[in-house]
XYZ file of N, CA and C in Angstrom:
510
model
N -42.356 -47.136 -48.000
C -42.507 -46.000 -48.895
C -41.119 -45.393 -49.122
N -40.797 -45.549 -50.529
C -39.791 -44.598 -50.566
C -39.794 -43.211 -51.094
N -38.543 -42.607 -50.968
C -38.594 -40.874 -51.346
C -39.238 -40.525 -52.601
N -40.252 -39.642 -52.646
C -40.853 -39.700 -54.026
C -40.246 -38.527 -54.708
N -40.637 -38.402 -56.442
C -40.216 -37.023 -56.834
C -41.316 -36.316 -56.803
N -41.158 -35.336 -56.605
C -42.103 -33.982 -56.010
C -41.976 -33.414 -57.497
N -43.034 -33.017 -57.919
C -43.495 -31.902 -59.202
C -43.633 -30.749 -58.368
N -43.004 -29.488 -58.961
C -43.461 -28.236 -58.040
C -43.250 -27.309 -59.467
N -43.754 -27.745 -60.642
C -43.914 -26.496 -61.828
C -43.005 -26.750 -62.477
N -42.211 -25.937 -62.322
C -40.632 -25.581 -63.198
C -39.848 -26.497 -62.658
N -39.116 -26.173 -61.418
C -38.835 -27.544 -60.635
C -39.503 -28.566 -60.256
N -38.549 -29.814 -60.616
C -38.966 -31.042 -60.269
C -37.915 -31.501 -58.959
N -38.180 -31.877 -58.425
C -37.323 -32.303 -56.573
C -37.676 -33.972 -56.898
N -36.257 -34.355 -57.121
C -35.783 -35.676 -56.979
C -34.611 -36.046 -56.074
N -34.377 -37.456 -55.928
C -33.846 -37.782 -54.647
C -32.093 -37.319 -54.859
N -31.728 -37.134 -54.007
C -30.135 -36.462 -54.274
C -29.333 -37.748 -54.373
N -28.736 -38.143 -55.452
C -28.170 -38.937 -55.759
C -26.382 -38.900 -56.052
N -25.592 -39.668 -56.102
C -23.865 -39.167 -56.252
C -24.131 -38.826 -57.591
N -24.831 -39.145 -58.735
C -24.544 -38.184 -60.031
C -24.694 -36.765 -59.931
N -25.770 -36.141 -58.419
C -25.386 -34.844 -58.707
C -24.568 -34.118 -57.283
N -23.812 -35.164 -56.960
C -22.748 -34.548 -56.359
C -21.735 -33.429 -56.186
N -21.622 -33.342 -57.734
C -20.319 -31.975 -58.098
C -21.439 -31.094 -58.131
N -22.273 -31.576 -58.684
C -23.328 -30.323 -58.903
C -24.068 -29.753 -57.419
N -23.805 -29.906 -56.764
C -24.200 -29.649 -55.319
C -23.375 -29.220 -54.816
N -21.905 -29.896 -54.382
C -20.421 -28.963 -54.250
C -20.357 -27.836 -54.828
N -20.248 -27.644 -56.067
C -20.421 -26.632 -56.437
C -20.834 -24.909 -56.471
N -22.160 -25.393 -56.108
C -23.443 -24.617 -55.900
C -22.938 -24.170 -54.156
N -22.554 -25.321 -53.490
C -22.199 -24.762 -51.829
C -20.830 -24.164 -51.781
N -19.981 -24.078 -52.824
C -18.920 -22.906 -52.971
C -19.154 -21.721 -53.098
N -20.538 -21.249 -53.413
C -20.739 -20.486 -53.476
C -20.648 -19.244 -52.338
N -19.588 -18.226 -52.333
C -19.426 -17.820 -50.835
C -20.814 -17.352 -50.574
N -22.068 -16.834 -51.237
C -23.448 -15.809 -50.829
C -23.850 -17.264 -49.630
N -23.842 -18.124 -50.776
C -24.727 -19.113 -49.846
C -23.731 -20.620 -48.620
N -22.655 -20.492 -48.627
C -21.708 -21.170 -47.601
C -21.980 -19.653 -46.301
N -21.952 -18.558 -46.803
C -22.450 -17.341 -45.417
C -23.238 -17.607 -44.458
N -24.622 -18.253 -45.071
C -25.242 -18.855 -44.142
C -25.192 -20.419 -43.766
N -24.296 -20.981 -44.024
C -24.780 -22.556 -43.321
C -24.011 -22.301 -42.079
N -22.568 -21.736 -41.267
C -21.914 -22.062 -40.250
C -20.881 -22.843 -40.560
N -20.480 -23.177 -41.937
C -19.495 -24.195 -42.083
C -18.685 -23.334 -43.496
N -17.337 -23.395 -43.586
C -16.798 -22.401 -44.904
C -16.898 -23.674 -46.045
N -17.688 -23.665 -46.544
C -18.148 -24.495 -47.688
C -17.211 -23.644 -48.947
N -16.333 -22.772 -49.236
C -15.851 -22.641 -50.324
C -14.645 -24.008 -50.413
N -14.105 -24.566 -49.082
C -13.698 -25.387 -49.344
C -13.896 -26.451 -49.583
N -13.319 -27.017 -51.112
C -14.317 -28.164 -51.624
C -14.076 -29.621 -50.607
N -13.130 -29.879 -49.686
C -13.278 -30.847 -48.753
C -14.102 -30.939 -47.858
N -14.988 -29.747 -47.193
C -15.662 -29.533 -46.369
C -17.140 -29.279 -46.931
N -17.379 -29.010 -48.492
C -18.895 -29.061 -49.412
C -18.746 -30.573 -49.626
N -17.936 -30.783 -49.967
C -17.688 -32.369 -50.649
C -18.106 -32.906 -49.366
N -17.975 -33.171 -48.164
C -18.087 -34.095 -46.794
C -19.688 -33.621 -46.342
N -19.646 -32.337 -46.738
C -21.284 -32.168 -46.752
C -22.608 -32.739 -47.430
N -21.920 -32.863 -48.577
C -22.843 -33.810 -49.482
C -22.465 -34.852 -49.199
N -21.714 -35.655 -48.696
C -21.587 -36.813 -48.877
C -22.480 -37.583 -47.260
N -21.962 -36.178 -46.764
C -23.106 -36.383 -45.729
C -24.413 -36.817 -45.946
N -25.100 -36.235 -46.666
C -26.505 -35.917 -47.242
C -26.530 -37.368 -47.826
N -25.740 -37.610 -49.031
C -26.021 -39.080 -49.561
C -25.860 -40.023 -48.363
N -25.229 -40.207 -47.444
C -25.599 -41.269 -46.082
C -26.805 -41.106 -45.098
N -27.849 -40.307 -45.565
C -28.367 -40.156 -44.729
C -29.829 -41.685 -44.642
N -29.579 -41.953 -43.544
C -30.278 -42.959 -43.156
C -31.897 -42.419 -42.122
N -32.334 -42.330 -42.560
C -33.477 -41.709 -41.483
C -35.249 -42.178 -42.750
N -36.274 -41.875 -41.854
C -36.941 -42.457 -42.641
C -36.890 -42.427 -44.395
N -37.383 -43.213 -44.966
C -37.221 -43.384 -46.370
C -38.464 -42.322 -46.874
N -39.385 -42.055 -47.210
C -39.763 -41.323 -47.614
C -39.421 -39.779 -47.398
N -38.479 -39.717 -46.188
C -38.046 -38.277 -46.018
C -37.030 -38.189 -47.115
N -35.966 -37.075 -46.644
C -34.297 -37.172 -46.846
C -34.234 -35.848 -47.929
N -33.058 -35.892 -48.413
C -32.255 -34.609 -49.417
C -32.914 -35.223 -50.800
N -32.678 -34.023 -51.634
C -33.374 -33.973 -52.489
C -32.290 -32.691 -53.681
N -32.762 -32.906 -54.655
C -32.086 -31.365 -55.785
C -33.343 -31.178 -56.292
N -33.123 -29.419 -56.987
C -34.160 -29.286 -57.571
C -33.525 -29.011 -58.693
N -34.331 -29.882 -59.921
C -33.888 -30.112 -61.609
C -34.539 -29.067 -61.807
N -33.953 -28.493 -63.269
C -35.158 -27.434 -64.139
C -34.162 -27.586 -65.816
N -34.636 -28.142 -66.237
C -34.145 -28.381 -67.738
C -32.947 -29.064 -67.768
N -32.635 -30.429 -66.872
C -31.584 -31.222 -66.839
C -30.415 -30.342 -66.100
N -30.642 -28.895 -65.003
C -30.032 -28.851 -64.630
C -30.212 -28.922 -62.970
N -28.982 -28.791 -62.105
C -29.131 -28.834 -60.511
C -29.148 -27.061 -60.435
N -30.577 -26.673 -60.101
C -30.642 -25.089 -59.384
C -30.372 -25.433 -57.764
N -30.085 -26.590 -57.377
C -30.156 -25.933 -55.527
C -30.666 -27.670 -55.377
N -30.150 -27.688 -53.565
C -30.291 -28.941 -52.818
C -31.667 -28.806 -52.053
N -32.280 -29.178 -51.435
C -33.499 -29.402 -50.622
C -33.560 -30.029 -49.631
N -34.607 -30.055 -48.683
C -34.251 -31.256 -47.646
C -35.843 -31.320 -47.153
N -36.022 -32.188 -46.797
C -37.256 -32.611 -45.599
C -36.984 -34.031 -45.152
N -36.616 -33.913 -43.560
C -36.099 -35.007 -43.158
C -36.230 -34.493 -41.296
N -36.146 -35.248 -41.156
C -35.939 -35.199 -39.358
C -34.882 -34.335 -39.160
N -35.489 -33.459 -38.098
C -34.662 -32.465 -37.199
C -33.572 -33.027 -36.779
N -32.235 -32.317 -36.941
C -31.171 -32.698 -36.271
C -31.177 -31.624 -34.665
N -31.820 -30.492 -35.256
C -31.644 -29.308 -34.485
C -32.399 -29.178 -33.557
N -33.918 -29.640 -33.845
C -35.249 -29.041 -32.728
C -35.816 -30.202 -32.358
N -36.979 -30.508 -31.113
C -37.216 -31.251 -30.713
C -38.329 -31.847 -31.494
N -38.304 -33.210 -31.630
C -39.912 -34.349 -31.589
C -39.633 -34.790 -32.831
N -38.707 -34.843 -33.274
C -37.956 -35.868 -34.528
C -39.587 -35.232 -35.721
N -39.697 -34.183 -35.561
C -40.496 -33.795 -36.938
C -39.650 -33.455 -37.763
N -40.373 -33.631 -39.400
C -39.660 -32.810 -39.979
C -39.005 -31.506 -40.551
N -37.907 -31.324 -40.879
C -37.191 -29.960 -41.071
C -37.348 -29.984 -42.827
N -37.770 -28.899 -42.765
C -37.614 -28.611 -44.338
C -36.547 -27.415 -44.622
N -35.575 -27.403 -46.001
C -34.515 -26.363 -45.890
C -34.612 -26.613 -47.336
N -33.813 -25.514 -48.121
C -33.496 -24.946 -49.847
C -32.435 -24.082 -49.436
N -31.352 -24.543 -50.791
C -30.158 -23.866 -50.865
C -30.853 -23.424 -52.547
N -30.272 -22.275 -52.857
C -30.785 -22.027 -54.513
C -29.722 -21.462 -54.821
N -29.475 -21.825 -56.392
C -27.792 -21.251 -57.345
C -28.265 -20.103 -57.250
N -27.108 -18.915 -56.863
C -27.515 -17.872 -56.770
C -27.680 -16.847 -58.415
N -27.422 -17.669 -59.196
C -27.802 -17.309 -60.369
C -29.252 -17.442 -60.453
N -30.053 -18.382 -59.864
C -31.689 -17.966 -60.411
C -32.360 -18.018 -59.313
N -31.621 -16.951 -58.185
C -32.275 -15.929 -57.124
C -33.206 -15.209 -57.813
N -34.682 -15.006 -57.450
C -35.628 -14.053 -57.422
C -36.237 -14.753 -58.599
N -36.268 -15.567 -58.848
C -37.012 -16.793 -60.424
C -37.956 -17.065 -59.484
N -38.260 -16.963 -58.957
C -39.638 -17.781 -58.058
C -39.178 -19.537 -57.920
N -38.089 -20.037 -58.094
C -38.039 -21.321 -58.147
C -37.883 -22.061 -56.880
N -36.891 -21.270 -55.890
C -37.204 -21.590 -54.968
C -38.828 -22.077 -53.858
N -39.304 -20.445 -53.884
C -40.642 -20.378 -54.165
C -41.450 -22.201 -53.973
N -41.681 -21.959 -55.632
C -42.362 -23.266 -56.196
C -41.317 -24.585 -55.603
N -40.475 -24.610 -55.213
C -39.972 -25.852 -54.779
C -40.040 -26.560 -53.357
N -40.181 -25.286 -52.558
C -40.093 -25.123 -51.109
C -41.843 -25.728 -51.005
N -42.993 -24.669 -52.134
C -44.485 -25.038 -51.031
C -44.458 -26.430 -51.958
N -44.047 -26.961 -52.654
C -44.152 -28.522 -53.471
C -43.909 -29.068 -52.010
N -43.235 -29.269 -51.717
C -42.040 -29.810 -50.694
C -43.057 -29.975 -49.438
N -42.978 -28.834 -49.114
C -43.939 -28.653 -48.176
C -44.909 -29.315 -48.068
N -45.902 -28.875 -49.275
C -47.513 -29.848 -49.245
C -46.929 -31.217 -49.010
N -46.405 -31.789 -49.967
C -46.096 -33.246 -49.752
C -45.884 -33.244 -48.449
N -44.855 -33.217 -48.025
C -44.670 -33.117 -46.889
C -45.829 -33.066 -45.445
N -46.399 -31.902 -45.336
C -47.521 -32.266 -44.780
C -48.911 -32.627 -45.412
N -48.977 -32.899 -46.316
C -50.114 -33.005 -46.759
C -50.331 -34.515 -47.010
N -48.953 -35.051 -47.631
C -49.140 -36.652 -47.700
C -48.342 -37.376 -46.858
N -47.479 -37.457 -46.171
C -47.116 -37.632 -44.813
C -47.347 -37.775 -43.773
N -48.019 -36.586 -43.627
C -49.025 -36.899 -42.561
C -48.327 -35.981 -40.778
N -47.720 -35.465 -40.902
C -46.857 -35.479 -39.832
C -47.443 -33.810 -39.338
N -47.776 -32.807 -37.637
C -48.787 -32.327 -37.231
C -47.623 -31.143 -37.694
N -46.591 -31.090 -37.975
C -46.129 -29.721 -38.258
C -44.840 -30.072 -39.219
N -43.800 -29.206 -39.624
C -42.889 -28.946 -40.024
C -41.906 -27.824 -39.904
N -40.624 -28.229 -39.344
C -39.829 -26.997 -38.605
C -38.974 -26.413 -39.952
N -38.859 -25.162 -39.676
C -37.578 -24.890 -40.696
C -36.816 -23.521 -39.914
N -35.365 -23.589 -40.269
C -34.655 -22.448 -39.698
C -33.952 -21.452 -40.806
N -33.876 -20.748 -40.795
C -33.385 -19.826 -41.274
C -32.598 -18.804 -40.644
N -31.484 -18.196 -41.033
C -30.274 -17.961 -40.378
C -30.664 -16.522 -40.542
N -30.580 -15.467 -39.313
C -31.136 -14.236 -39.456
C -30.589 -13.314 -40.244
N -29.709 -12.758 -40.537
C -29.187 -13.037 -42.007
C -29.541 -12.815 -43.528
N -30.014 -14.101 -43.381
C -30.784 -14.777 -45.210
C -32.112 -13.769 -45.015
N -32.145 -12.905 -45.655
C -32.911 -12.872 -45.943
C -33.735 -13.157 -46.929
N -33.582 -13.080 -48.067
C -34.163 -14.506 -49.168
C -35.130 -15.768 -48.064
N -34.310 -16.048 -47.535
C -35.384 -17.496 -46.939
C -35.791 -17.352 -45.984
N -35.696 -15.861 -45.114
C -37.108 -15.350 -44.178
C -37.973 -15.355 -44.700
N -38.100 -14.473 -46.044
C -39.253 -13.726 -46.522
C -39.664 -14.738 -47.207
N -38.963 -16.343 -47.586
C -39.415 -17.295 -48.633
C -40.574 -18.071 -47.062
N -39.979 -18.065 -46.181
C -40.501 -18.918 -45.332
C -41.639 -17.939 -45.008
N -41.958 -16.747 -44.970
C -42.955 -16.012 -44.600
C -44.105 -16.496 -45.838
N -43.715 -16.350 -46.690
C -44.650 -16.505 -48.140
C -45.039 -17.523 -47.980
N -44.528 -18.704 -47.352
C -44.758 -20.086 -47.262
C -45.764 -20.292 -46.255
N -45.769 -19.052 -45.515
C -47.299 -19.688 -44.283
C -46.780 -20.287 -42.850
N -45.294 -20.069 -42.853
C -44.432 -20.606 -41.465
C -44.626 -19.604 -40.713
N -44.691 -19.761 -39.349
C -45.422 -19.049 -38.135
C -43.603 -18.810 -37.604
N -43.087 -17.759 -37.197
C -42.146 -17.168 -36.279
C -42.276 -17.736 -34.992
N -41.273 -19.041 -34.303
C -42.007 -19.623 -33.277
C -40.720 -19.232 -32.005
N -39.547 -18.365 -32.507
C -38.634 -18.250 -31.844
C -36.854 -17.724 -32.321
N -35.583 -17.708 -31.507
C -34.913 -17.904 -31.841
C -33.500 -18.885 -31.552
N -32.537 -19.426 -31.910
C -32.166 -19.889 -31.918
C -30.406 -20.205 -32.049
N -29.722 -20.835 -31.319
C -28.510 -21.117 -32.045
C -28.008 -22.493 -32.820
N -28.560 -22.468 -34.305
C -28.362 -23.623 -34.643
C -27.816 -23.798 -35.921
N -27.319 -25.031 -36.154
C -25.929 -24.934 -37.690
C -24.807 -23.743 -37.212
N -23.885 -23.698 -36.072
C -23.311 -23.088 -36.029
C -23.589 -21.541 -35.814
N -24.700 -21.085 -35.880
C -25.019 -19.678 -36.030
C -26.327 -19.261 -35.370
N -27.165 -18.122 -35.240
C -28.435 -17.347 -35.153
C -29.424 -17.771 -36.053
N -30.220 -18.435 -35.850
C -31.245 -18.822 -36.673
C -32.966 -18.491 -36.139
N -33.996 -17.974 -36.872
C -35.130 -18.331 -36.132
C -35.648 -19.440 -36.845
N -36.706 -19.707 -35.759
C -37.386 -21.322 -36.056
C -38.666 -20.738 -36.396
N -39.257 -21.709 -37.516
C -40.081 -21.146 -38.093
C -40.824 -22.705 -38.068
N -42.389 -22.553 -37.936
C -43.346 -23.967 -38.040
C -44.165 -23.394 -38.714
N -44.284 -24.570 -39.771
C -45.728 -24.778 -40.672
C -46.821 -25.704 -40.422
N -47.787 -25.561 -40.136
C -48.825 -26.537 -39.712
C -49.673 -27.008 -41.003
N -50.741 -27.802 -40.885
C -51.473 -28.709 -41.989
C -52.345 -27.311 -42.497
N -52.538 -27.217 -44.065
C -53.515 -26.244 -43.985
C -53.210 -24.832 -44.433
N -51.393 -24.429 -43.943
C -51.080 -23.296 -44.019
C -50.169 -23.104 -45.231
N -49.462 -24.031 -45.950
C -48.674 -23.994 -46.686
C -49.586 -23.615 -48.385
């Protein structure tokens, strides 16, 4: 099985490919959103090695990185793929969004797309996600989403809580 594209409304979540490379650099120059990863992503050698990260990623095929399109453009990167961070090789789900179409609901709609697939056709008994205490944007996105507060954490460099979604809740 490979990575499928996810329909989630407005956004469509397809597989992250090197054509939207700059367009992902980019978007992680952004100082609002390099604040929270733990890494100074305004520098484009260190966004650039990040994505390029992302395009090597080898881990199951139906998981992995992802962008979310909305009228031929890149609003933001995605992920559902195996934990680097927490235990039992489940998957981690994460959204970066252009901070130009903050509060569009796109995130939103991209994250529970993501999600359902994710647990819903996958198959897998939960899904972890972290969020950097901080963001608030992607507390309150992960609250809306039906993720249970399971703790806290030091992970990606920083304060994060861990947040699980189970089958059912998303």
């Amino acid at each position: 099985m490979k990575q499928a594209i996810v329909e989630a409304g407005r956004p469509t979540l397809v597989p992250l490919k090197r054509r939207h490379a700059d367009d992902v650099v980019a978007l992680f120059a952004d100082p609002v959103i390099s604040a929270h990863s733990g890494v100074d992503l305004p520098d484009p050698d260190l966004a650039r090695a990040m994505v390029d990260n992302r395009l090597a990623y080898e881990g199951p095929p139906e998981l992995g990185h992802r962008v979310m399109v909305r009228e031929n453009q890149v609003v933001g990167p995605a992920h559902l793929r195996p934990s680097k961070e927490l235990p039992g090789d489940l998957p981690e789900i994460g959204w970066y969004l252009d901070t130009r179409f903050g509060g569009s609901g796109l995130a939103t709609e991209a994250a529970r797309a993501l999600l359902r697939h994710g647990l819903d056709e996958l198959g897998p008994n939960s899904v972890w996600a972290l969020a950097h205490v901080d963001n608030t944007p992607s507390l309150r996105l992960a609250e809306r989403l039906g993720f249970l507060v399971v703790g806290r954490g030091f992970h990606y460099n920083g304060p994060h809580r861990v947040h699980v979604s189970l089958p059912g809740r998303a």
